[in-house]
Amino acid sequence: MAKGFDVIGDIHGHSAALESLLIELGYRETGGAFGHPQRQVVFVGDLIDRGPGQLRTLQIARRMVEAGNAQMVLGNHEFNAIGWVTPNGSGGFMRKHSKKNRKQHSAFLSAVGEDSKTHRDWIGWFRALPMWLDLGGLRVVHACWHEPSMKLLGSGLAEDEIVSAAKGTDLHDALEIVLKGPELYMGGMSYTDWGGNCRDHARFRWWDPAADTLAAGCEIPPNSLDCSGEPFAPLPQTPLDSGRLPTAPTEVPVLYGHYWRSGATPQIDGPLSACLDWSVAGGGPLVAYRWSGEAELNRENLVAVRSQRESGASESPEPLMVWSQ
Ligand SMILES: [Mn+2]
């Protein structure tokens, strides 16, 4: 019986960083699976896309899950991988095979071989993953813990209905909230994101108990420009309709990934939530939270490793350094 959980953020194919982090956490590879005598890993999802070690990352995680040494929740990238192969009923697929989407998914597709038996096998494994885990004193979800959405989603992706939910349906909205996080319409304002796309919705800071106005609730990257190239003007202090929006945890701590946090040293949001995605695919550290039953999260329990040279095509582990304890 596990005495604690080591919750690991988005990996995105950075298998060397994952191996270093597991070793740093005291896990050892025996009989083909990493394990720890007292502890269990929980992956927050997004094992795939982007990095050089797609298959190695998947194999490490799956072998740990099958050995009872880990659990995992579905990330939006695994969900998109399922949509990539799921017909939409009108000749296309639930995840559109656009140039942009193919590029985002290309590291995974070339590692498994598109349409191969290996590809289908991994999709089958993704479909059996839970979308969230309530571990008693700790909750884990990829993007947002939101009980009304979870009630709608019910037991999971084994249901074709969920994978094939059309845009605009309550089921689709629920999936978006849990796997990609809620967004707010900015009342006609817009900003240019890192990919150069003009966005009129912003990510909602659902984890922040003070996010009760448009200005406080929208996550706008620092130094953003609006869509005409001018500095992004401050958002108005319009109160938000709090009855309809996900709210920050009030009792049980929630750990999540997804948000591409950046900064010199990983931080927690506060005593009841922490994002564990610190952008390993963008050169940041891979981060875990070591939870041992505490009712309030503590920054000291973050463990991070950083890849020094993990940008080539090699799947072999590279030397890594400990980023922070
Ligand atoms: Mn991610």
mmCIF file of C-alpha atoms and ligand atoms in Angstrom:
data_model
loop_
_atom_site.group_PDB
_atom_site.id
_atom_site.type_symbol
_atom_site.label_atom_id
_atom_site.label_comp_id
_atom_site.label_asym_id
_atom_site.label_seq_id
_atom_site.Cartn_x
_atom_site.Cartn_y
_atom_site.Cartn_z
ATOM 1 C CA MET A 1 0.000 0.000 0.000
ATOM 2 C CA ALA A 2 1.458 3.272 -1.117
ATOM 3 C CA LYS A 3 2.389 5.687 1.674
ATOM 4 C CA GLY A 4 2.398 8.614 -0.682
ATOM 5 C CA PHE A 5 2.036 9.797 -4.233
ATOM 6 C CA ASP A 6 4.606 11.435 -6.457
ATOM 7 C CA VAL A 7 2.575 13.392 -8.972
ATOM 8 C CA ILE A 8 4.477 14.146 -12.190
ATOM 9 C CA GLY A 9 3.631 16.986 -14.597
ATOM 10 C CA ASP A 10 3.403 17.020 -18.418
ATOM 11 C CA ILE A 11 6.326 15.072 -19.954
ATOM 12 C CA HIS A 12 5.730 15.492 -23.714
ATOM 13 C CA GLY A 13 8.199 12.827 -24.779
ATOM 14 C CA HIS A 14 11.113 14.019 -22.630
ATOM 15 C CA SER A 15 11.971 10.531 -21.444
ATOM 16 C CA ALA A 16 15.482 11.337 -20.242
ATOM 17 C CA ALA A 17 14.112 13.988 -17.901
ATOM 18 C CA LEU A 18 11.485 11.497 -16.736
ATOM 19 C CA GLU A 19 14.106 8.854 -15.931
ATOM 20 C CA SER A 20 16.201 11.394 -14.043
ATOM 21 C CA LEU A 21 13.184 12.584 -12.087
ATOM 22 C CA LEU A 22 12.158 9.027 -11.161
ATOM 23 C CA ILE A 23 15.684 8.273 -9.960
ATOM 24 C CA GLU A 24 15.773 11.547 -8.028
ATOM 25 C CA LEU A 25 12.504 10.485 -6.363
ATOM 26 C CA GLY A 26 14.022 7.148 -5.339
ATOM 27 C CA TYR A 27 12.418 4.902 -7.971
ATOM 28 C CA ARG A 28 14.467 2.097 -9.501
ATOM 29 C CA GLU A 29 13.884 0.026 -12.623
ATOM 30 C CA THR A 30 13.469 -3.636 -11.705
ATOM 31 C CA GLY A 31 11.797 -6.300 -13.798
ATOM 32 C CA GLY A 32 11.183 -3.761 -16.568
ATOM 33 C CA ALA A 33 9.245 -1.235 -14.468
ATOM 34 C CA PHE A 34 10.293 1.672 -12.283
ATOM 35 C CA GLY A 35 9.012 1.274 -8.747
ATOM 36 C CA HIS A 36 9.420 2.449 -5.174
ATOM 37 C CA PRO A 37 8.959 0.327 -2.053
ATOM 38 C CA GLN A 38 6.581 2.811 -0.396
ATOM 39 C CA ARG A 39 5.321 5.203 -3.023
ATOM 40 C CA GLN A 40 3.330 5.412 -6.231
ATOM 41 C CA VAL A 41 3.559 7.810 -9.170
ATOM 42 C CA VAL A 42 0.576 9.648 -10.620
ATOM 43 C CA PHE A 43 1.021 11.083 -14.119
ATOM 44 C CA VAL A 44 -1.102 14.173 -14.852
ATOM 45 C CA GLY A 45 -1.263 13.307 -18.572
ATOM 46 C CA ASP A 46 0.380 14.677 -21.738
ATOM 47 C CA LEU A 47 3.024 11.984 -22.058
ATOM 48 C CA ILE A 48 3.124 12.468 -25.815
ATOM 49 C CA ASP A 49 3.925 14.950 -28.629
ATOM 50 C CA ARG A 50 6.900 17.292 -29.013
ATOM 51 C CA GLY A 51 9.914 15.554 -27.353
ATOM 52 C CA PRO A 52 12.452 13.018 -28.663
ATOM 53 C CA GLY A 53 11.522 10.053 -26.415
ATOM 54 C CA GLN A 54 7.894 9.327 -27.320
ATOM 55 C CA LEU A 55 7.960 5.526 -27.053
ATOM 56 C CA ARG A 56 10.329 5.380 -24.097
ATOM 57 C CA THR A 57 8.089 7.795 -22.155
ATOM 58 C CA LEU A 58 4.985 5.779 -22.987
ATOM 59 C CA GLN A 59 6.646 2.490 -22.103
ATOM 60 C CA ILE A 60 7.951 3.757 -18.761
ATOM 61 C CA ALA A 61 4.488 5.002 -17.790
ATOM 62 C CA ARG A 62 2.549 1.981 -19.025
ATOM 63 C CA ARG A 63 4.872 -0.554 -17.401
ATOM 64 C CA MET A 64 4.592 1.337 -14.111
ATOM 65 C CA VAL A 65 0.797 1.408 -14.355
ATOM 66 C CA GLU A 66 0.641 -2.295 -15.226
ATOM 67 C CA ALA A 67 2.974 -3.169 -12.345
ATOM 68 C CA GLY A 68 0.768 -1.205 -9.916
ATOM 69 C CA ASN A 69 3.528 1.376 -9.419
ATOM 70 C CA ALA A 70 1.698 4.292 -11.027
ATOM 71 C CA GLN A 71 -1.663 5.701 -12.044
ATOM 72 C CA MET A 72 -2.331 8.165 -14.807
ATOM 73 C CA VAL A 73 -5.024 10.598 -15.886
ATOM 74 C CA LEU A 74 -5.698 11.476 -19.504
ATOM 75 C CA GLY A 75 -4.193 14.684 -20.903
ATOM 76 C CA ASN A 76 -5.571 16.743 -23.757
ATOM 77 C CA HIS A 77 -2.774 15.458 -26.020
ATOM 78 C CA GLU A 78 -3.813 11.826 -25.427
ATOM 79 C CA PHE A 79 -7.418 12.855 -25.959
ATOM 80 C CA ASN A 80 -6.473 14.554 -29.233
ATOM 81 C CA ALA A 81 -4.614 11.374 -30.241
ATOM 82 C CA ILE A 82 -7.857 9.425 -29.781
ATOM 83 C CA GLY A 83 -9.754 12.047 -31.799
ATOM 84 C CA TRP A 84 -7.114 11.821 -34.554
ATOM 85 C CA VAL A 85 -8.188 8.227 -35.329
ATOM 86 C CA THR A 86 -11.914 8.538 -34.517
ATOM 87 C CA PRO A 87 -14.136 9.086 -37.608
ATOM 88 C CA ASN A 88 -16.489 12.063 -37.277
ATOM 89 C CA GLY A 89 -19.229 10.495 -39.368
ATOM 90 C CA SER A 90 -18.779 12.853 -42.313
ATOM 91 C CA GLY A 91 -15.588 11.581 -43.890
ATOM 92 C CA GLY A 92 -13.130 13.238 -41.510
ATOM 93 C CA PHE A 93 -11.939 12.712 -37.973
ATOM 94 C CA MET A 94 -12.929 14.132 -34.589
ATOM 95 C CA ARG A 95 -9.481 15.779 -34.439
ATOM 96 C CA LYS A 96 -9.105 17.525 -37.763
ATOM 97 C CA HIS A 97 -6.085 16.406 -39.821
ATOM 98 C CA SER A 98 -5.032 20.003 -40.465
ATOM 99 C CA LYS A 99 -1.430 20.960 -41.098
ATOM 100 C CA LYS A 100 -1.226 22.612 -37.670
ATOM 101 C CA ASN A 101 -2.691 19.594 -35.849
ATOM 102 C CA ARG A 102 -0.474 17.134 -37.751
ATOM 103 C CA LYS A 103 2.601 19.167 -36.854
ATOM 104 C CA GLN A 104 1.619 19.146 -33.169
ATOM 105 C CA HIS A 105 1.139 15.360 -33.292
ATOM 106 C CA SER A 106 4.038 14.462 -35.618
ATOM 107 C CA ALA A 107 6.591 13.252 -33.038
ATOM 108 C CA PHE A 108 4.065 10.711 -31.750
ATOM 109 C CA LEU A 109 2.850 9.668 -35.212
ATOM 110 C CA SER A 110 6.353 9.027 -36.516
ATOM 111 C CA ALA A 111 7.400 7.171 -33.355
ATOM 112 C CA VAL A 112 4.476 4.740 -33.480
ATOM 113 C CA GLY A 113 4.071 4.677 -37.273
ATOM 114 C CA GLU A 114 0.739 6.175 -38.309
ATOM 115 C CA ASP A 115 -2.036 3.552 -38.708
ATOM 116 C CA SER A 116 0.241 0.765 -37.451
ATOM 117 C CA LYS A 117 -0.690 -1.915 -34.955
ATOM 118 C CA THR A 118 1.519 -0.092 -32.434
ATOM 119 C CA HIS A 119 -0.455 3.103 -33.043
ATOM 120 C CA ARG A 120 -3.800 1.355 -32.464
ATOM 121 C CA ASP A 121 -2.459 -0.356 -29.369
ATOM 122 C CA TRP A 122 -1.488 2.970 -27.741
ATOM 123 C CA ILE A 123 -4.838 4.525 -28.635
ATOM 124 C CA GLY A 124 -6.548 1.591 -26.930
ATOM 125 C CA TRP A 125 -4.464 2.220 -23.825
ATOM 126 C CA PHE A 126 -5.302 5.948 -23.833
ATOM 127 C CA ARG A 127 -9.017 5.163 -24.097
ATOM 128 C CA ALA A 128 -8.918 3.174 -20.883
ATOM 129 C CA LEU A 129 -7.334 5.986 -18.826
ATOM 130 C CA PRO A 130 -9.437 7.833 -16.251
ATOM 131 C CA MET A 131 -9.970 11.570 -16.772
ATOM 132 C CA TRP A 132 -9.382 12.394 -13.090
ATOM 133 C CA LEU A 133 -8.382 10.670 -9.859
ATOM 134 C CA ASP A 134 -9.780 11.302 -6.409
ATOM 135 C CA LEU A 135 -7.143 9.757 -4.149
ATOM 136 C CA GLY A 136 -8.852 10.629 -0.880
ATOM 137 C CA GLY A 137 -6.847 13.541 0.481
ATOM 138 C CA LEU A 138 -5.579 14.530 -2.962
ATOM 139 C CA ARG A 139 -7.143 15.103 -6.360
ATOM 140 C CA VAL A 140 -5.429 14.943 -9.745
ATOM 141 C CA VAL A 141 -6.717 16.159 -13.109
ATOM 142 C CA HIS A 142 -5.005 17.359 -16.280
ATOM 143 C CA ALA A 143 -6.421 20.898 -16.474
ATOM 144 C CA CYS A 144 -9.341 21.689 -14.141
ATOM 145 C CA TRP A 145 -11.193 20.022 -11.282
ATOM 146 C CA HIS A 146 -14.859 20.834 -11.924
ATOM 147 C CA GLU A 147 -17.468 18.557 -10.416
ATOM 148 C CA PRO A 148 -20.451 19.563 -12.596
ATOM 149 C CA SER A 149 -18.398 18.661 -15.697
ATOM 150 C CA MET A 150 -17.243 15.416 -14.100
ATOM 151 C CA LYS A 151 -20.836 14.432 -13.352
ATOM 152 C CA LEU A 152 -21.697 14.895 -17.017
ATOM 153 C CA LEU A 153 -18.691 12.889 -18.179
ATOM 154 C CA GLY A 154 -19.505 9.996 -15.881
ATOM 155 C CA SER A 155 -17.290 6.966 -16.079
ATOM 156 C CA GLY A 156 -15.008 7.770 -18.971
ATOM 157 C CA LEU A 157 -13.869 7.477 -22.518
ATOM 158 C CA ALA A 158 -14.874 3.884 -23.069
ATOM 159 C CA GLU A 159 -18.130 5.546 -24.093
ATOM 160 C CA ASP A 160 -17.960 6.441 -27.790
ATOM 161 C CA GLU A 161 -20.457 9.157 -27.025
ATOM 162 C CA ILE A 162 -17.822 11.129 -25.121
ATOM 163 C CA VAL A 163 -15.065 10.817 -27.717
ATOM 164 C CA SER A 164 -17.511 11.854 -30.423
ATOM 165 C CA ALA A 165 -19.230 14.708 -28.563
ATOM 166 C CA ALA A 166 -19.852 17.535 -31.026
ATOM 167 C CA LYS A 167 -18.770 21.122 -30.416
ATOM 168 C CA GLY A 168 -21.494 23.126 -28.691
ATOM 169 C CA THR A 169 -22.848 20.191 -26.682
ATOM 170 C CA ASP A 170 -22.694 20.118 -22.876
ATOM 171 C CA LEU A 171 -20.596 16.966 -23.061
ATOM 172 C CA HIS A 172 -18.020 18.664 -25.295
ATOM 173 C CA ASP A 173 -17.892 21.692 -22.987
ATOM 174 C CA ALA A 174 -17.353 19.396 -20.001
ATOM 175 C CA LEU A 175 -14.455 17.655 -21.760
ATOM 176 C CA GLU A 176 -12.883 20.984 -22.679
ATOM 177 C CA ILE A 177 -13.075 22.215 -19.083
ATOM 178 C CA VAL A 178 -11.582 19.096 -17.517
ATOM 179 C CA LEU A 179 -8.870 18.442 -20.141
ATOM 180 C CA LYS A 180 -8.062 21.933 -21.472
ATOM 181 C CA GLY A 181 -9.364 24.264 -18.769
ATOM 182 C CA PRO A 182 -12.127 26.870 -18.789
ATOM 183 C CA GLU A 183 -11.788 30.031 -20.870
ATOM 184 C CA LEU A 184 -13.347 33.481 -20.533
ATOM 185 C CA TYR A 185 -14.613 35.721 -23.318
ATOM 186 C CA MET A 186 -12.876 39.074 -22.893
ATOM 187 C CA GLY A 187 -15.844 41.206 -23.915
ATOM 188 C CA GLY A 188 -14.413 42.028 -27.353
ATOM 189 C CA MET A 189 -10.778 42.490 -26.303
ATOM 190 C CA SER A 190 -8.131 40.204 -27.749
ATOM 191 C CA TYR A 191 -4.433 39.417 -27.537
ATOM 192 C CA THR A 192 -1.857 37.698 -29.719
ATOM 193 C CA ASP A 193 -0.667 34.374 -28.289
ATOM 194 C CA TRP A 194 2.850 32.918 -28.582
ATOM 195 C CA GLY A 195 1.886 31.193 -31.820
ATOM 196 C CA GLY A 196 0.791 34.490 -33.392
ATOM 197 C CA ASN A 197 -2.926 33.648 -33.149
ATOM 198 C CA CYS A 198 -5.375 36.398 -32.244
ATOM 199 C CA ARG A 199 -7.422 35.225 -29.243
ATOM 200 C CA ASP A 200 -10.641 36.742 -27.912
ATOM 201 C CA HIS A 201 -10.869 34.187 -25.057
ATOM 202 C CA ALA A 202 -8.338 33.882 -22.243
ATOM 203 C CA ARG A 203 -7.606 31.015 -19.904
ATOM 204 C CA PHE A 204 -9.544 31.411 -16.663
ATOM 205 C CA ARG A 205 -7.508 31.313 -13.464
ATOM 206 C CA TRP A 206 -9.854 28.763 -11.849
ATOM 207 C CA TRP A 207 -7.260 27.854 -9.188
ATOM 208 C CA ASP A 208 -7.137 31.450 -7.893
ATOM 209 C CA PRO A 209 -9.631 32.275 -5.100
ATOM 210 C CA ALA A 210 -9.236 36.001 -5.983
ATOM 211 C CA ALA A 211 -10.251 35.519 -9.646
ATOM 212 C CA ASP A 212 -13.643 37.214 -9.304
ATOM 213 C CA THR A 213 -13.434 39.862 -12.037
ATOM 214 C CA LEU A 214 -12.517 39.746 -15.723
ATOM 215 C CA ALA A 215 -9.220 41.514 -14.935
ATOM 216 C CA ALA A 216 -8.322 39.099 -12.116
ATOM 217 C CA GLY A 217 -9.658 35.985 -13.841
ATOM 218 C CA CYS A 218 -7.922 36.120 -17.226
ATOM 219 C CA GLU A 219 -4.474 34.571 -17.631
ATOM 220 C CA ILE A 220 -2.742 36.901 -20.104
ATOM 221 C CA PRO A 221 0.960 36.239 -20.768
ATOM 222 C CA PRO A 222 3.201 39.109 -19.605
ATOM 223 C CA ASN A 223 4.046 41.758 -22.235
ATOM 224 C CA SER A 224 1.264 40.597 -24.547
ATOM 225 C CA LEU A 225 0.186 42.681 -27.511
ATOM 226 C CA ASP A 226 -3.351 43.114 -28.728
ATOM 227 C CA CYS A 227 -4.228 42.027 -32.233
ATOM 228 C CA SER A 228 -3.296 45.378 -33.759
ATOM 229 C CA GLY A 229 0.200 45.156 -32.258
ATOM 230 C CA GLU A 230 -0.368 47.634 -29.404
ATOM 231 C CA PRO A 231 0.401 46.682 -25.777
ATOM 232 C CA PHE A 232 -2.537 44.759 -24.314
ATOM 233 C CA ALA A 233 -4.692 47.234 -22.331
ATOM 234 C CA PRO A 234 -5.838 46.341 -18.800
ATOM 235 C CA LEU A 235 -9.059 44.314 -18.699
ATOM 236 C CA PRO A 236 -12.075 45.840 -16.928
ATOM 237 C CA GLN A 237 -13.001 44.964 -13.340
ATOM 238 C CA THR A 238 -16.277 43.385 -14.505
ATOM 239 C CA PRO A 239 -17.521 40.907 -11.872
ATOM 240 C CA LEU A 240 -17.632 37.300 -13.106
ATOM 241 C CA ASP A 241 -20.691 35.066 -12.951
ATOM 242 C CA SER A 242 -19.177 32.882 -10.257
ATOM 243 C CA GLY A 243 -22.126 30.477 -10.135
ATOM 244 C CA ARG A 244 -21.240 29.072 -13.550
ATOM 245 C CA LEU A 245 -17.455 29.027 -13.367
ATOM 246 C CA PRO A 246 -15.154 26.441 -11.811
ATOM 247 C CA THR A 247 -13.955 27.602 -8.404
ATOM 248 C CA ALA A 248 -10.677 27.189 -6.551
ATOM 249 C CA PRO A 249 -10.425 24.139 -4.262
ATOM 250 C CA THR A 250 -11.589 24.827 -0.709
ATOM 251 C CA GLU A 251 -10.870 21.548 1.102
ATOM 252 C CA VAL A 252 -8.967 18.872 -0.805
ATOM 253 C CA PRO A 253 -5.752 19.891 -2.627
ATOM 254 C CA VAL A 254 -5.770 19.591 -6.435
ATOM 255 C CA LEU A 255 -2.681 18.914 -8.555
ATOM 256 C CA TYR A 256 -2.860 19.574 -12.287
ATOM 257 C CA GLY A 257 -0.684 20.184 -15.347
ATOM 258 C CA HIS A 258 -1.417 21.732 -18.738
ATOM 259 C CA TYR A 259 -0.658 25.418 -18.155
ATOM 260 C CA TRP A 260 2.943 25.765 -19.423
ATOM 261 C CA ARG A 261 4.102 27.634 -16.356
ATOM 262 C CA SER A 262 7.444 29.396 -16.633
ATOM 263 C CA GLY A 263 9.772 30.998 -14.168
ATOM 264 C CA ALA A 264 13.117 30.483 -12.526
ATOM 265 C CA THR A 265 11.845 28.256 -9.725
ATOM 266 C CA PRO A 266 8.649 26.186 -9.703
ATOM 267 C CA GLN A 267 6.053 27.386 -7.200
ATOM 268 C CA ILE A 268 2.716 26.164 -5.886
ATOM 269 C CA ASP A 269 -0.413 28.310 -6.315
ATOM 270 C CA GLY A 270 -1.174 28.123 -2.601
ATOM 271 C CA PRO A 271 -2.017 25.527 0.057
ATOM 272 C CA LEU A 272 -4.724 23.843 -2.034
ATOM 273 C CA SER A 273 -3.461 23.759 -5.605
ATOM 274 C CA ALA A 274 -0.331 23.437 -7.694
ATOM 275 C CA CYS A 275 0.361 23.274 -11.403
ATOM 276 C CA LEU A 276 3.086 20.727 -12.230
ATOM 277 C CA ASP A 277 3.592 21.704 -15.886
ATOM 278 C CA TRP A 278 6.722 23.886 -16.008
ATOM 279 C CA SER A 279 7.246 23.551 -19.769
ATOM 280 C CA VAL A 280 9.833 20.786 -20.056
ATOM 281 C CA ALA A 281 9.160 20.795 -23.804
ATOM 282 C CA GLY A 282 10.129 24.476 -23.890
ATOM 283 C CA GLY A 283 13.387 24.032 -21.975
ATOM 284 C CA GLY A 284 11.903 24.265 -18.475
ATOM 285 C CA PRO A 285 12.184 21.671 -15.705
ATOM 286 C CA LEU A 286 10.160 18.479 -15.312
ATOM 287 C CA VAL A 287 8.376 18.775 -11.972
ATOM 288 C CA ALA A 288 6.822 16.417 -9.422
ATOM 289 C CA TYR A 289 4.970 17.046 -6.177
ATOM 290 C CA ARG A 290 5.772 14.545 -3.386
ATOM 291 C CA TRP A 291 2.572 14.136 -1.411
ATOM 292 C CA SER A 292 2.585 12.239 1.864
ATOM 293 C CA GLY A 293 -0.860 12.912 3.262
ATOM 294 C CA GLU A 294 -0.568 16.608 4.117
ATOM 295 C CA ALA A 295 -3.834 18.598 4.084
ATOM 296 C CA GLU A 296 -2.037 21.695 2.799
ATOM 297 C CA LEU A 297 0.505 21.670 -0.005
ATOM 298 C CA ASN A 298 4.037 22.851 0.694
ATOM 299 C CA ARG A 299 6.453 24.278 -1.879
ATOM 300 C CA GLU A 300 9.267 22.263 -0.298
ATOM 301 C CA ASN A 301 7.653 19.113 -1.709
ATOM 302 C CA LEU A 302 8.239 20.132 -5.321
ATOM 303 C CA VAL A 303 11.067 18.202 -6.970
ATOM 304 C CA ALA A 304 12.360 19.222 -10.373
ATOM 305 C CA VAL A 305 14.963 18.097 -12.851
ATOM 306 C CA ARG A 306 16.083 19.917 -15.914
ATOM 307 C CA SER A 307 17.345 18.462 -19.131
ATOM 308 C CA GLN A 308 20.694 19.943 -20.171
ATOM 309 C CA ARG A 309 20.768 18.578 -23.698
ATOM 310 C CA GLU A 310 17.588 16.872 -24.691
ATOM 311 C CA SER A 311 16.767 18.369 -28.032
ATOM 312 C CA GLY A 312 18.220 15.849 -30.489
ATOM 313 C CA ALA A 313 16.621 12.716 -31.862
ATOM 314 C CA SER A 314 18.341 10.449 -29.337
ATOM 315 C CA GLU A 315 16.213 8.496 -26.891
ATOM 316 C CA SER A 316 19.157 7.751 -24.617
ATOM 317 C CA PRO A 317 19.282 9.498 -21.237
ATOM 318 C CA GLU A 318 21.288 12.700 -21.182
ATOM 319 C CA PRO A 319 23.054 14.105 -18.131
ATOM 320 C CA LEU A 320 20.647 16.097 -16.024
ATOM 321 C CA MET A 321 20.928 18.329 -13.035
ATOM 322 C CA VAL A 322 18.650 18.749 -10.105
ATOM 323 C CA TRP A 323 16.806 22.005 -10.588
ATOM 324 C CA SER A 324 15.509 22.520 -7.104
ATOM 325 C CA GLN A 325 14.297 20.568 -4.115
HETATM 326 MN MN MN B 1 0.694 19.661 -21.854
#
